[in-house]
mmCIF file of C-alpha atoms in Angstrom:
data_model
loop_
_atom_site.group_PDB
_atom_site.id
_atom_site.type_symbol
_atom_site.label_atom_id
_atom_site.label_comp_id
_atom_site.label_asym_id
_atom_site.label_seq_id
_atom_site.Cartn_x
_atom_site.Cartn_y
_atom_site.Cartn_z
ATOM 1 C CA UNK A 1 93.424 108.310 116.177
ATOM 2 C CA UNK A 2 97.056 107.288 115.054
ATOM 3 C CA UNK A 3 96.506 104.236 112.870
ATOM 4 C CA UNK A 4 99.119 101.981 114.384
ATOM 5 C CA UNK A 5 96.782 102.592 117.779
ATOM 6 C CA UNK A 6 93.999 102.111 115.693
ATOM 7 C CA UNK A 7 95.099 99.147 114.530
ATOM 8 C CA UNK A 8 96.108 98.116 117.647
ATOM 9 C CA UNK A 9 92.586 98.778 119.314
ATOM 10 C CA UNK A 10 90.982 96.732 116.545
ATOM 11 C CA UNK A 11 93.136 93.666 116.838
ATOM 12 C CA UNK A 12 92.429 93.944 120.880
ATOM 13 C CA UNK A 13 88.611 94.107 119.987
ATOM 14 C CA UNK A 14 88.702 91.201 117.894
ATOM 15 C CA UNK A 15 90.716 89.249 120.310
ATOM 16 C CA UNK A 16 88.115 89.831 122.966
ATOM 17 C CA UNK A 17 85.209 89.374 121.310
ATOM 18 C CA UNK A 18 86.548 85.945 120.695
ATOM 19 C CA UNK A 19 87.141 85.484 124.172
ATOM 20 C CA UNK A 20 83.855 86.464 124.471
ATOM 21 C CA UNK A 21 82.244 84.044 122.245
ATOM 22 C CA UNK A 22 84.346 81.169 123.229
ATOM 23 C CA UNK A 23 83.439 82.035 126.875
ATOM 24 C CA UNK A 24 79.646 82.517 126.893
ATOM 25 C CA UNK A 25 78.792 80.387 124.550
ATOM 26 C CA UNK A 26 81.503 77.877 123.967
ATOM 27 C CA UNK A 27 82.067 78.877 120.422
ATOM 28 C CA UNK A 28 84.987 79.669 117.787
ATOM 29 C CA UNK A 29 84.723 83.031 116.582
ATOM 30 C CA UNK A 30 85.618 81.585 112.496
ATOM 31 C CA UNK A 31 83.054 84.292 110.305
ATOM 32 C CA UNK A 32 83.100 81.259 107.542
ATOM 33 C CA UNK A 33 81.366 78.854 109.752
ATOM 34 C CA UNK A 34 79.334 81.349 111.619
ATOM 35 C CA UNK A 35 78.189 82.758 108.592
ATOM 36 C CA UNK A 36 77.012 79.173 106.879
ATOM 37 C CA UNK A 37 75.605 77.973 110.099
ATOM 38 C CA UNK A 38 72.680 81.056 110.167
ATOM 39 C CA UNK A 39 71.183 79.040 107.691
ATOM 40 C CA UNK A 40 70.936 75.158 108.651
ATOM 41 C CA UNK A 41 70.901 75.566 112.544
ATOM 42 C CA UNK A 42 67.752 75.912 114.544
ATOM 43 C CA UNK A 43 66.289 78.325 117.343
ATOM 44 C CA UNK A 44 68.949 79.394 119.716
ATOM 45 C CA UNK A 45 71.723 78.660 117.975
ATOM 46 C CA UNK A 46 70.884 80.655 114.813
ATOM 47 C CA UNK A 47 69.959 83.785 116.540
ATOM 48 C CA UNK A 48 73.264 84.355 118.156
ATOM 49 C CA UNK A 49 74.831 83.388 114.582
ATOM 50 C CA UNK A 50 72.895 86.004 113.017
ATOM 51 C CA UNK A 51 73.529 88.565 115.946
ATOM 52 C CA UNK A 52 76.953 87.907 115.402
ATOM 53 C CA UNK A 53 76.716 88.701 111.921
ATOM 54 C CA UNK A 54 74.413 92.315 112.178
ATOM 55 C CA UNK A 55 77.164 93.365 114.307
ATOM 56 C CA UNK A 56 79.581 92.685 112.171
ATOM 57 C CA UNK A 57 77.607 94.539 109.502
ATOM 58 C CA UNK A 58 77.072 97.359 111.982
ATOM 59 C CA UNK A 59 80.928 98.103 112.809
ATOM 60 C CA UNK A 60 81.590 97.848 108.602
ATOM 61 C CA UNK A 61 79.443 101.233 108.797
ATOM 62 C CA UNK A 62 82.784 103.290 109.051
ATOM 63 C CA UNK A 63 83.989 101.928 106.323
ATOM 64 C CA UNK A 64 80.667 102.726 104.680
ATOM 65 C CA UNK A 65 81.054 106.687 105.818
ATOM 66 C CA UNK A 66 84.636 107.085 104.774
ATOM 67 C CA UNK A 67 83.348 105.826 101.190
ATOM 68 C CA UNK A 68 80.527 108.451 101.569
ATOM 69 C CA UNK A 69 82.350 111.344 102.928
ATOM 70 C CA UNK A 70 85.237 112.492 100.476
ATOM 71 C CA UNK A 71 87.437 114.819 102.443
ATOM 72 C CA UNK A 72 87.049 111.931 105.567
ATOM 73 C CA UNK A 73 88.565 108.628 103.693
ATOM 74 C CA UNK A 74 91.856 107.753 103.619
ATOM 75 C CA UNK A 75 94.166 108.051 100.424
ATOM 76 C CA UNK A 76 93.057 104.908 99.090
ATOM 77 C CA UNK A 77 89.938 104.435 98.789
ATOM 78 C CA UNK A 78 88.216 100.956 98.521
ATOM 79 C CA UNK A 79 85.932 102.028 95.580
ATOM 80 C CA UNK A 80 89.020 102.996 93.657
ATOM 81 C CA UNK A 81 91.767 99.605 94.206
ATOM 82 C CA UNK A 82 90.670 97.719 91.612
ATOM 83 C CA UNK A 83 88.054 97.279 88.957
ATOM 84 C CA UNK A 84 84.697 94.756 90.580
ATOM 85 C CA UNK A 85 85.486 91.855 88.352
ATOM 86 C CA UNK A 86 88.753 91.778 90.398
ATOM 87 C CA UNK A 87 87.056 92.162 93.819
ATOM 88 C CA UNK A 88 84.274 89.557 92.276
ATOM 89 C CA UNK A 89 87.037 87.178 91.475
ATOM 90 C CA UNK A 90 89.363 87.896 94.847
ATOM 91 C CA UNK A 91 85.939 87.059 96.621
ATOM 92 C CA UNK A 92 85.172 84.046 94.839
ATOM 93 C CA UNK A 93 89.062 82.895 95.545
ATOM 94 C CA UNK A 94 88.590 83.630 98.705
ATOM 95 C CA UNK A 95 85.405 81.380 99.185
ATOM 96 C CA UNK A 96 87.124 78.280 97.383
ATOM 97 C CA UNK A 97 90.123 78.773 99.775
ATOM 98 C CA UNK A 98 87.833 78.958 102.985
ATOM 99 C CA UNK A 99 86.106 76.100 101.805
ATOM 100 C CA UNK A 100 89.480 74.155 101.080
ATOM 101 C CA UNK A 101 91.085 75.148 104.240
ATOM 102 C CA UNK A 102 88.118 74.078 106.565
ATOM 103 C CA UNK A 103 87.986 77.213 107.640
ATOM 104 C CA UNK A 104 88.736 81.406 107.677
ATOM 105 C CA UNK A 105 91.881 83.402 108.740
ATOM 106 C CA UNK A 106 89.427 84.662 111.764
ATOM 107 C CA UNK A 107 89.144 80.982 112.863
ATOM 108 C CA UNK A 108 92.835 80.073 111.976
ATOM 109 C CA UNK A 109 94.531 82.625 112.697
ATOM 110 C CA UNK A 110 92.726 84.758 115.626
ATOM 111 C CA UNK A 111 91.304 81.307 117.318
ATOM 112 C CA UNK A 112 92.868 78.121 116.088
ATOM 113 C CA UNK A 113 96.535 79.716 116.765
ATOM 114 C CA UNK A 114 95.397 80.827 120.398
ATOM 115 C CA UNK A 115 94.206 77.236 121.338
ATOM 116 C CA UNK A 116 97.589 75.839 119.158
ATOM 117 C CA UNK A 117 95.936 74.201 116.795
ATOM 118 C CA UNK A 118 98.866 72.639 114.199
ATOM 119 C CA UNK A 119 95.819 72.951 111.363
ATOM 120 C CA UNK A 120 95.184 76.206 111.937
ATOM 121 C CA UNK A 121 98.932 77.088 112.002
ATOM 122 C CA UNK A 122 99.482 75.468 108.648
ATOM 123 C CA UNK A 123 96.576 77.404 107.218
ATOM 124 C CA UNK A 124 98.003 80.762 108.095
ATOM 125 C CA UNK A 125 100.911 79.896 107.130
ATOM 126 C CA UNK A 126 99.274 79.383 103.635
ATOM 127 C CA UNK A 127 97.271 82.155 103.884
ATOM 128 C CA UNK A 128 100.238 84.501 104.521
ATOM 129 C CA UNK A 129 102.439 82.858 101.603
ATOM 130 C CA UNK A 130 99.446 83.352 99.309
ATOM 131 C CA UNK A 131 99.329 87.212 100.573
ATOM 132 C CA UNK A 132 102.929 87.688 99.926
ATOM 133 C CA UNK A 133 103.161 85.918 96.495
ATOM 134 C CA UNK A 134 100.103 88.037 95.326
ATOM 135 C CA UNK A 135 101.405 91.539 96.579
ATOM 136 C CA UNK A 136 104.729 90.620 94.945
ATOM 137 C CA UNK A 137 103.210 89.841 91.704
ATOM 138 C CA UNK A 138 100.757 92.869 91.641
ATOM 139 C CA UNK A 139 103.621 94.951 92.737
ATOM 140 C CA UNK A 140 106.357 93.670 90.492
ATOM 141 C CA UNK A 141 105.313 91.247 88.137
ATOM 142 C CA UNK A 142 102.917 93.225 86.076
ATOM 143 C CA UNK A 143 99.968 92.184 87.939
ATOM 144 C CA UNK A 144 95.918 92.569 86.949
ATOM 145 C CA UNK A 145 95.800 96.146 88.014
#
């Protein structure tokens, strides 16, 4: 598949599986507070959380191959952007600005923007400023890489 359609068919997959979550069951599709509610909420309401999650885990499994398979990835392979203590310490960042921003760019941006939440447009805005000043200085500033 092209990857702009590719692209395309994920970002209409996410959108409806929001739908779908805020439909059935009432609930914001944000993978921060999903993810910290499989462990403090009872019956029910943690098994969806953790269904959620497995299929989550389950659709990563591309990902997975194309870091298997050689001659299948793309040109830039995951295992090879940066060095782990980077991708420990972009993950940790991440987690500090998820817990600062109430929140994840899945619930800001995919869900809080499509109900018009001024928070979550705020946070992306952040989030995106963030993006940009970090590609610029790992691009042209002599970055960590």
């Amino acid at each position: 598949m092209n990857l702009p359609w590719a692209a395309l068919a994920g970002g209409g997959l996410i959108g409806a599986s929001a739908v779908l979550l805020l439909a059935t069951l009432g609930r914001v599709a944000g993978i921060s507070g999903i993810t910290a509610g499989c462990l403090r909420a009872q019956g029910g309401e943690r098994r969806w959380r953790w269904a959620f999650l497995l299929g989550l885990l389950a659709a990563a499994g591309g990902v997975l191959w194309w870091q298997s398979v050689p001659e299948a990835s793309p040109q830039v392979l995951l295992r090879d952007a940066l060095p782990a203590w980077q991708l420990i310490g972009a993950g940790l960042l991440v987690g500090f600005g998820t817990r600062l921003g109430s929140g994840c760019t899945s619930g800001h941006g995919v869900c809080g923007m499509a109900r018009g939440s001024m928070r979550s447009l705020l946070a992306v805005l952040v989030f995106m400023a963030c993006a940009m000043l970090t590609t610029f200085l790992i691009r042209h500033g002599g970055g960590l890489a």
